CSV table of C-alpha atoms in Angstrom, one decimal:
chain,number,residue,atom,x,y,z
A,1,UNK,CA,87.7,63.0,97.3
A,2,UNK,CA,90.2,63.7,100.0
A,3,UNK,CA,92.3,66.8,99.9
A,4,UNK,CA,95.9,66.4,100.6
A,5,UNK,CA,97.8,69.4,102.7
A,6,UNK,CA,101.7,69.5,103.2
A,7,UNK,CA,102.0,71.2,106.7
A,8,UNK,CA,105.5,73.8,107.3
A,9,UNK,CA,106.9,73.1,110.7
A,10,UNK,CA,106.8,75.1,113.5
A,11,UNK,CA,108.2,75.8,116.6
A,12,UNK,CA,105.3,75.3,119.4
A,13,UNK,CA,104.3,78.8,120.3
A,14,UNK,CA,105.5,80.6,117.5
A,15,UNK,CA,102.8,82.9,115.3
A,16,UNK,CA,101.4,81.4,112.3
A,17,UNK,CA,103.5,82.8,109.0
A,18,UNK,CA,101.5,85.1,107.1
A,19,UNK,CA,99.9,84.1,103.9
A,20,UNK,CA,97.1,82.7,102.9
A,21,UNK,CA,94.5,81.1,105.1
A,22,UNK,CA,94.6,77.3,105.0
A,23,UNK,CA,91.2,76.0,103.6
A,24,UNK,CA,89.1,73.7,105.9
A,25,UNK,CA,90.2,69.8,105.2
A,26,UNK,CA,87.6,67.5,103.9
A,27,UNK,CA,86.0,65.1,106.4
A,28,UNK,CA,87.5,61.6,105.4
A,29,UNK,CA,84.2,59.2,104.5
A,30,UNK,CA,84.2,56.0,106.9
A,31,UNK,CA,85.0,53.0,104.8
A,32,UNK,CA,81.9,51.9,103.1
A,33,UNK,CA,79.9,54.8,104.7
A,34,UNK,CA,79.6,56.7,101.3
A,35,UNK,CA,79.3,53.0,99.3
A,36,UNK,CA,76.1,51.8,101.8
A,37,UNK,CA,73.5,53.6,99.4
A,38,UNK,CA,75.0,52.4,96.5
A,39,UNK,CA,72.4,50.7,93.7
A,40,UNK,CA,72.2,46.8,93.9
A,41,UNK,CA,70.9,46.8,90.2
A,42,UNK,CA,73.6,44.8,88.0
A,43,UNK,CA,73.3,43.8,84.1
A,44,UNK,CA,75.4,40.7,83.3
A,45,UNK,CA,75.6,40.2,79.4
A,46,UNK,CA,75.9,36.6,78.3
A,47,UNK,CA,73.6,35.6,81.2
A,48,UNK,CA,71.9,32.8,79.1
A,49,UNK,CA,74.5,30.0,80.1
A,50,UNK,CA,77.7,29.2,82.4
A,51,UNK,CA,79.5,32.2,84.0
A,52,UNK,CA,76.8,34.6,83.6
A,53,UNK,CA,74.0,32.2,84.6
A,54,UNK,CA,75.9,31.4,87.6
A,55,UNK,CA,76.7,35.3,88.1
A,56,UNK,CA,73.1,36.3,88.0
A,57,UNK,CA,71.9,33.5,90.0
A,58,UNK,CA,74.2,34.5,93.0
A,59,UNK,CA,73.6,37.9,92.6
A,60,UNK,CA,69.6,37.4,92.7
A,61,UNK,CA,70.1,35.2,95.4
A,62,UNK,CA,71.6,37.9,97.4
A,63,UNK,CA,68.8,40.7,96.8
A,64,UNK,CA,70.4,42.1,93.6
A,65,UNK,CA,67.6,43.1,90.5
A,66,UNK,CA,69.4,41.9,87.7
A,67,UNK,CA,69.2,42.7,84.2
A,68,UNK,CA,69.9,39.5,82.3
A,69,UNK,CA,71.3,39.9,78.5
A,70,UNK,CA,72.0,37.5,75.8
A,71,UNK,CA,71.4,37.6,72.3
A,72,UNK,CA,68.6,34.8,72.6
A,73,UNK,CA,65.7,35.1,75.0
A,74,UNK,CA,64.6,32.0,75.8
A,75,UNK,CA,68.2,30.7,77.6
A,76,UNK,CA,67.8,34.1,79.6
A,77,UNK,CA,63.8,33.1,80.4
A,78,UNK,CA,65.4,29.7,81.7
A,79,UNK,CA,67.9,31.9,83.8
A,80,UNK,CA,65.0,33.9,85.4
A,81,UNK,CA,63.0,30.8,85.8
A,82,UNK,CA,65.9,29.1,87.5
A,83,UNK,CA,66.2,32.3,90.3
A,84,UNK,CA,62.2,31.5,90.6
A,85,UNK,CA,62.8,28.5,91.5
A,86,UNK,CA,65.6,28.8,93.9
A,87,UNK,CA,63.7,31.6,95.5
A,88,UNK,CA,60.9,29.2,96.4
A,89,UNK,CA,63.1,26.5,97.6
A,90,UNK,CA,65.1,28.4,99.7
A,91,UNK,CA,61.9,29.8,101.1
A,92,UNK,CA,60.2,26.6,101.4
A,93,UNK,CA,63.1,25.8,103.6
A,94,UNK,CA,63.2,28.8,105.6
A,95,UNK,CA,59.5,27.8,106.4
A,96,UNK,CA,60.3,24.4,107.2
A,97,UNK,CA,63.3,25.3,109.6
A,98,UNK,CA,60.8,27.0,112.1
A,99,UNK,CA,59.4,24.0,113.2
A,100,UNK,CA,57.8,25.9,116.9
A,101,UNK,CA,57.0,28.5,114.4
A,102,UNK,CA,55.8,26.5,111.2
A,103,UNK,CA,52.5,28.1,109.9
A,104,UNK,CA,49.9,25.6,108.5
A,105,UNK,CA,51.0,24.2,104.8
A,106,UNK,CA,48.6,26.9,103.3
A,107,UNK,CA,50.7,29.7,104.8
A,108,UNK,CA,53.6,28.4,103.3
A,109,UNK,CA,52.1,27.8,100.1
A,110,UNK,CA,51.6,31.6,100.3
A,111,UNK,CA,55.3,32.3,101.2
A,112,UNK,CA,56.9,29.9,99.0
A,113,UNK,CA,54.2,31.9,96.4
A,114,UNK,CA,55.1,35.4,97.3
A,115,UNK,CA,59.0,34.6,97.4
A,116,UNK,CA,58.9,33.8,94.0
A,117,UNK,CA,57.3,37.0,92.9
A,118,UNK,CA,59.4,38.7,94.5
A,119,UNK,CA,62.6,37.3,92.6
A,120,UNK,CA,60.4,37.3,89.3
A,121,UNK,CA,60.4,41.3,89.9
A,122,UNK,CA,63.8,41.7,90.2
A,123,UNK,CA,65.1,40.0,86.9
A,124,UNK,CA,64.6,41.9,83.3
A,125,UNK,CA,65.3,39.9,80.3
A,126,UNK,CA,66.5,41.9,77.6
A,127,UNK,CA,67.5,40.1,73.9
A,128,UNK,CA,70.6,41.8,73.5
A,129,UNK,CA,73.7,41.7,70.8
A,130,UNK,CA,76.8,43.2,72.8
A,131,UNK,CA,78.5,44.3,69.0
A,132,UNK,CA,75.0,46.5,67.9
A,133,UNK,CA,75.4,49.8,69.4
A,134,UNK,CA,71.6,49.8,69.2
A,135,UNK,CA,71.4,46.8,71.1
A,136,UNK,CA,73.5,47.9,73.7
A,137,UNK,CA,72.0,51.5,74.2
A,138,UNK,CA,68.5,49.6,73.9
A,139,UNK,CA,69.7,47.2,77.0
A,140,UNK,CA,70.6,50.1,79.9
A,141,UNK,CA,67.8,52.2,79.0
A,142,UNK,CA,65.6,49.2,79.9
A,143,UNK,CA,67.6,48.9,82.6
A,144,UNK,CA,67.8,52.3,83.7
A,145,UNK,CA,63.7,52.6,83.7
A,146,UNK,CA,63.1,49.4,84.9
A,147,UNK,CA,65.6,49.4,88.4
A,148,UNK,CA,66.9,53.1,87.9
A,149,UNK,CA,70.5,53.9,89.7
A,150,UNK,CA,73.2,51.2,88.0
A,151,UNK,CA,75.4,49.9,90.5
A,152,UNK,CA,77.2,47.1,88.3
A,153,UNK,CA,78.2,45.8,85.3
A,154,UNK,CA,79.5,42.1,84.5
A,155,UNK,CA,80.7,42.4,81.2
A,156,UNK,CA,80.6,38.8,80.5
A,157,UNK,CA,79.6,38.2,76.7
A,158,UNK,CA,82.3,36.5,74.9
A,159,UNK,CA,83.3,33.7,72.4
A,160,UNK,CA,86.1,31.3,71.7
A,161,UNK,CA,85.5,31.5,67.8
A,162,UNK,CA,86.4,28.1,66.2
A,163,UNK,CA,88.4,25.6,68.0
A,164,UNK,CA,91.5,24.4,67.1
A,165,UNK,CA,92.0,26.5,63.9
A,166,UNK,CA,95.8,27.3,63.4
A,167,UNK,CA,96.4,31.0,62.2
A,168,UNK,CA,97.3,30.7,59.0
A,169,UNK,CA,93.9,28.7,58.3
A,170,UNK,CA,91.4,31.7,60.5
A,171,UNK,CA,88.6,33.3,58.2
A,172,UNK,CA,88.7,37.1,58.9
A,173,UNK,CA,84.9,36.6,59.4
A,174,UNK,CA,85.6,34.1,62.5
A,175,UNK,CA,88.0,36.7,63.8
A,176,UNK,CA,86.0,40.0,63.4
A,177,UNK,CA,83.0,38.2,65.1
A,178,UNK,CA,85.5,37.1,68.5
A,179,UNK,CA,86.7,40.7,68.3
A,180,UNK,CA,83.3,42.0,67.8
A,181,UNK,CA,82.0,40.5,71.1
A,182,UNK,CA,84.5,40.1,73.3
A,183,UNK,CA,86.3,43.3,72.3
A,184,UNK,CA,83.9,45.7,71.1
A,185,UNK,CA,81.1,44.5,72.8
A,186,UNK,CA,82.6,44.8,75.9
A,187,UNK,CA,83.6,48.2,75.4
A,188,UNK,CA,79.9,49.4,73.9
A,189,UNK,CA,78.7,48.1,77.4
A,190,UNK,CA,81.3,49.7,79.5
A,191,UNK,CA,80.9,52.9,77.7
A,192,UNK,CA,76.7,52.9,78.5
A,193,UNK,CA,76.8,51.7,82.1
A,194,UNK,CA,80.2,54.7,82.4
A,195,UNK,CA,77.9,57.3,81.0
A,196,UNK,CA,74.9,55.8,83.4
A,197,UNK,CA,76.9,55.8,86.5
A,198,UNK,CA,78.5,59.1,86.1
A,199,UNK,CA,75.2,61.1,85.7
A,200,UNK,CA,72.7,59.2,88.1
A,201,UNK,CA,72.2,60.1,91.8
A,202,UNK,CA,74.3,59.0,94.0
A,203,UNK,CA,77.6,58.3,91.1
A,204,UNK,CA,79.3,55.8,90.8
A,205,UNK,CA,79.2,51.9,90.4
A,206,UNK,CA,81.4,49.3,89.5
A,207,UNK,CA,82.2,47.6,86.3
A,208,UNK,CA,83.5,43.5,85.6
A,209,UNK,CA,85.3,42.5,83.1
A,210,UNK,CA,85.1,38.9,82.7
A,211,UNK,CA,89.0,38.2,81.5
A,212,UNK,CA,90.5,35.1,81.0
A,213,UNK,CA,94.1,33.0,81.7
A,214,UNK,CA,94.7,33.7,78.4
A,215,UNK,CA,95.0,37.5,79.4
A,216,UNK,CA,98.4,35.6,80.9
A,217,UNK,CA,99.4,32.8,78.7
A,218,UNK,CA,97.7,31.5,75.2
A,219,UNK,CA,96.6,27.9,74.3
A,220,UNK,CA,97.4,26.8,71.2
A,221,UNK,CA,94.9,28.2,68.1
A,222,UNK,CA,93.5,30.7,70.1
A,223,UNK,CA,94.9,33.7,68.7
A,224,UNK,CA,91.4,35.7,68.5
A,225,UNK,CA,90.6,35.0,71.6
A,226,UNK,CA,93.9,35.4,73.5
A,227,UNK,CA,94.6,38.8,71.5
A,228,UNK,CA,90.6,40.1,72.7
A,229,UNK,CA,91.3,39.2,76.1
A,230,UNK,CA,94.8,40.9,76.3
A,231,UNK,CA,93.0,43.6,74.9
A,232,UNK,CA,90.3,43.2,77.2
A,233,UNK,CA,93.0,43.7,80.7
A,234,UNK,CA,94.2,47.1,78.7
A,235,UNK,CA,90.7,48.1,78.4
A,236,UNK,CA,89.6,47.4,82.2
A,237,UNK,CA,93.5,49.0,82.9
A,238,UNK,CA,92.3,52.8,81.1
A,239,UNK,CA,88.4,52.5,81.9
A,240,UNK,CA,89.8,52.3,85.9
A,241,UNK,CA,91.9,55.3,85.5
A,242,UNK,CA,89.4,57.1,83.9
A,243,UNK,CA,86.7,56.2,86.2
A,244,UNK,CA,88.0,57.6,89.6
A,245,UNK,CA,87.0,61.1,89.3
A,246,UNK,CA,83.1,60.1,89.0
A,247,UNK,CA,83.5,56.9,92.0
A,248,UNK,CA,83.6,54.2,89.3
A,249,UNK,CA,85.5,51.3,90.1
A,250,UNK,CA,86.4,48.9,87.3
A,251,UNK,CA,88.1,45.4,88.0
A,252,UNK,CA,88.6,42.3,85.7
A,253,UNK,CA,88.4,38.5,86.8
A,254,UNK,CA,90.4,36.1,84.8
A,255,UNK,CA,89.2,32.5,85.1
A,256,UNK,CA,90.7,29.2,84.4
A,257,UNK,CA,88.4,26.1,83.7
A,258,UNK,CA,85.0,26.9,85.2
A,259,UNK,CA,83.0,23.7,84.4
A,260,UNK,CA,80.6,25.2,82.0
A,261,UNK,CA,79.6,24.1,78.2
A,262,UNK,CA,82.5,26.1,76.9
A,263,UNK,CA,84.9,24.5,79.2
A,264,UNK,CA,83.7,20.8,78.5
A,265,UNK,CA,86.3,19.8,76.1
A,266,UNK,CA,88.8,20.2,78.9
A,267,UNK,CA,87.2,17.0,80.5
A,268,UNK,CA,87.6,15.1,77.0
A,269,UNK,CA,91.0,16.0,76.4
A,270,UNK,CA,92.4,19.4,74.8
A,271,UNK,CA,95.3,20.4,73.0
A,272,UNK,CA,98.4,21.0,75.3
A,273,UNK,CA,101.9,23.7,74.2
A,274,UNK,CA,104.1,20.2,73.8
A,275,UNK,CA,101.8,18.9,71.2
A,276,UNK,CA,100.0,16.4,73.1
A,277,UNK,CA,96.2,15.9,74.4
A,278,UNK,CA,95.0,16.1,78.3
A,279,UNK,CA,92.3,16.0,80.0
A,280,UNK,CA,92.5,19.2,82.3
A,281,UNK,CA,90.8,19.9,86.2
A,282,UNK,CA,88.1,21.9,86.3
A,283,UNK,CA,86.3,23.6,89.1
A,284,UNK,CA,82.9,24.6,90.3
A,285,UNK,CA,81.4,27.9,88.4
A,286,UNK,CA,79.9,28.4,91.6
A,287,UNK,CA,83.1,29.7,92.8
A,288,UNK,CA,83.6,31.9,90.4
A,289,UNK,CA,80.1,33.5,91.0
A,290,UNK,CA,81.1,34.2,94.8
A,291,UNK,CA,84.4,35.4,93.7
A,292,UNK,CA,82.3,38.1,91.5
A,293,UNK,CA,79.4,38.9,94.2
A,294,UNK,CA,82.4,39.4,96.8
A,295,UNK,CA,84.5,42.0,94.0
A,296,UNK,CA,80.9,43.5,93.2
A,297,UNK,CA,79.5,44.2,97.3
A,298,UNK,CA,83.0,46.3,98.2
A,299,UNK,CA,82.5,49.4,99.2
A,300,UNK,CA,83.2,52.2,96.1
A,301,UNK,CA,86.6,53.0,98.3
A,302,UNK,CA,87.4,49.6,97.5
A,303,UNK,CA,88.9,47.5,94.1
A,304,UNK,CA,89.9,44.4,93.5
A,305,UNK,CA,91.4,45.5,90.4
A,306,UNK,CA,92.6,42.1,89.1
A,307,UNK,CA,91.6,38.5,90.6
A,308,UNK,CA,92.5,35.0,88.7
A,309,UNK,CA,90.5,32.4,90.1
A,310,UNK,CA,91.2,29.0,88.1
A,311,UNK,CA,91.1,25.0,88.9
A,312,UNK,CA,94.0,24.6,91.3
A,313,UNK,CA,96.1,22.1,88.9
A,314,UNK,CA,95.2,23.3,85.5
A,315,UNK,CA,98.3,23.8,83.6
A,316,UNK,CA,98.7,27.5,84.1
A,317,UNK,CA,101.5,28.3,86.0
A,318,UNK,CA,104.2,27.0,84.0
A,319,UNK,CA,102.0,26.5,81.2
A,320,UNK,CA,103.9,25.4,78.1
């Protein structure tokens, strides 16, 4: 924390006024200096599929451990078996690459072998429902004995609820579960990784909420998931504030039409303000996945406290 002093002026030469004795200012940190032993452990809820896949995939791919949670196991065991097998390949073409230095094809058997292992022991796969308090408390104390020192959160989990629905026609039970995940669960996971980051040696980490357009602007018959994710940009607004005193820096990424499963109706044609039906861009998840590896490697002293990253024509801007 840096200590701010108002200095009197004097004229050069004159005594210093009595009073008392100014206290010794605080030695500014160099940028990044104080952030460079910073935990590289992350936990990305909804990691089974699109965003958070692609999130945990880059993040492993950079030396992160990651804790992978979803609230089925066997998309997040194809998740960590996907990081297995891009470890390999990209070590099988490190290996390759040094042709002088090539070792025979048993050697890089051996380091296509050991780079594997080495990606298998930095992913945890924990089954995890963001909405269960249980769950959630379950999910970073695995984390937290597994990789010890948190240094982010991608608070990713969400749902659209059903498609299409006007509001007079919504069960409650469709909305309370959108609420329950995207809202609440995203606050249940903010709340553990907070008290995590606060009390572990060094504090501090960084927290990513995974926020929408539709923070911005609604589509039509999406008023559960346009009213979680407005809620979503007040939550990552307070959690920010109240996260400076203890180095914990808390952004939110909205995103427009990421090719994932979710976002393949836009390719078939989706409901437009005016009424009628288009086929919308998308772009590459994988952009959205450096986008979040660049918000989540700044220094501590550093925030990207909102970022929209979206398909360059979607109809956003000027969106109805």
């Amino acid at each position: 924390m840096n200590a701010e002093r108002t200095a009197s002026p004097r004229d050069p030469g004159t005594a210093p006024e009595a009073g008392p004795e100014t206290p010794p200012e605080i030695p500014r940190t160099a940028p990044g200096a104080a952030s460079r032993g910073a935990a590289r452990t992350a936990v990305v809820t909804g990691a089974g599929s699109g965003i958070g896949r692609a999130v945990a995939l880059e993040l492993l791919r950079e030396g992160w451990s990651v804790v992978l949670a979803g609230r089925r196991e066997e998309p997040l065991r194809e998740t960590a078996a996907l990081a297995a097998r891009d470890a390999a390949e990209r070590a099988a073409e490190q290996t390759t690459g040094q042709a002088e230095e090539r070792p025979g094809e048993r050697a890089a058997e051996q380091t296509t072998g050991q780079a594997t292992e080495r990606a298998e022991e930095r992913v945890l796969c924990v089954r995890t429902d963001v909405s269960a308090p249980d769950d959630v408390a379950a999910l970073f104390a695995a984390a937290r004995e597994r990789f010890g020192p948190l240094g982010l959160l991608f608070n990713n989990a969400g749902t659209f609820g059903p498609g299409g629905v006007p509001v007079e026609d919504l069960p409650y039970d469709a909305w309370r579960h959108v609420v329950d995940t995207n809202l609440n669960g995203a606050f249940l996971c903010a709340q553990a990784a907070f008290r995590q980051m606060k009390e572990q040696e060094p504090r501090g980490g960084r927290i990513i909420n995974n926020g929408s357009v539709s923070a911005h602007a609604p589509r039509p018959h999406s008023v559960a998931y346009t009213a979680t994710k407005h809620a979503l940009t007040g939550l990552t607004k307070s959690l920010s504030l109240d996260g400076r005193p203890y180095r914990i820096a808390v952004g939110q990424i909205d995103i427009g039409n990421a090719a994932t499963d979710m976002t393949a109706r836009m390719r078939s044609g989706i409901l437009q303000a005016s009424g009628e039906t288009a086929v919308e861009p998308v772009m590459d998840v994988a952009d959205v996945a450096r986008t979040v590896r660049h918000m989540a490697e700044l220094p501590l002293e550093a925030n990207v406290q909102f970022a929209t990253v979206l398909a360059t024509a979607m109809p956003y801007i000027g969106r109805g």
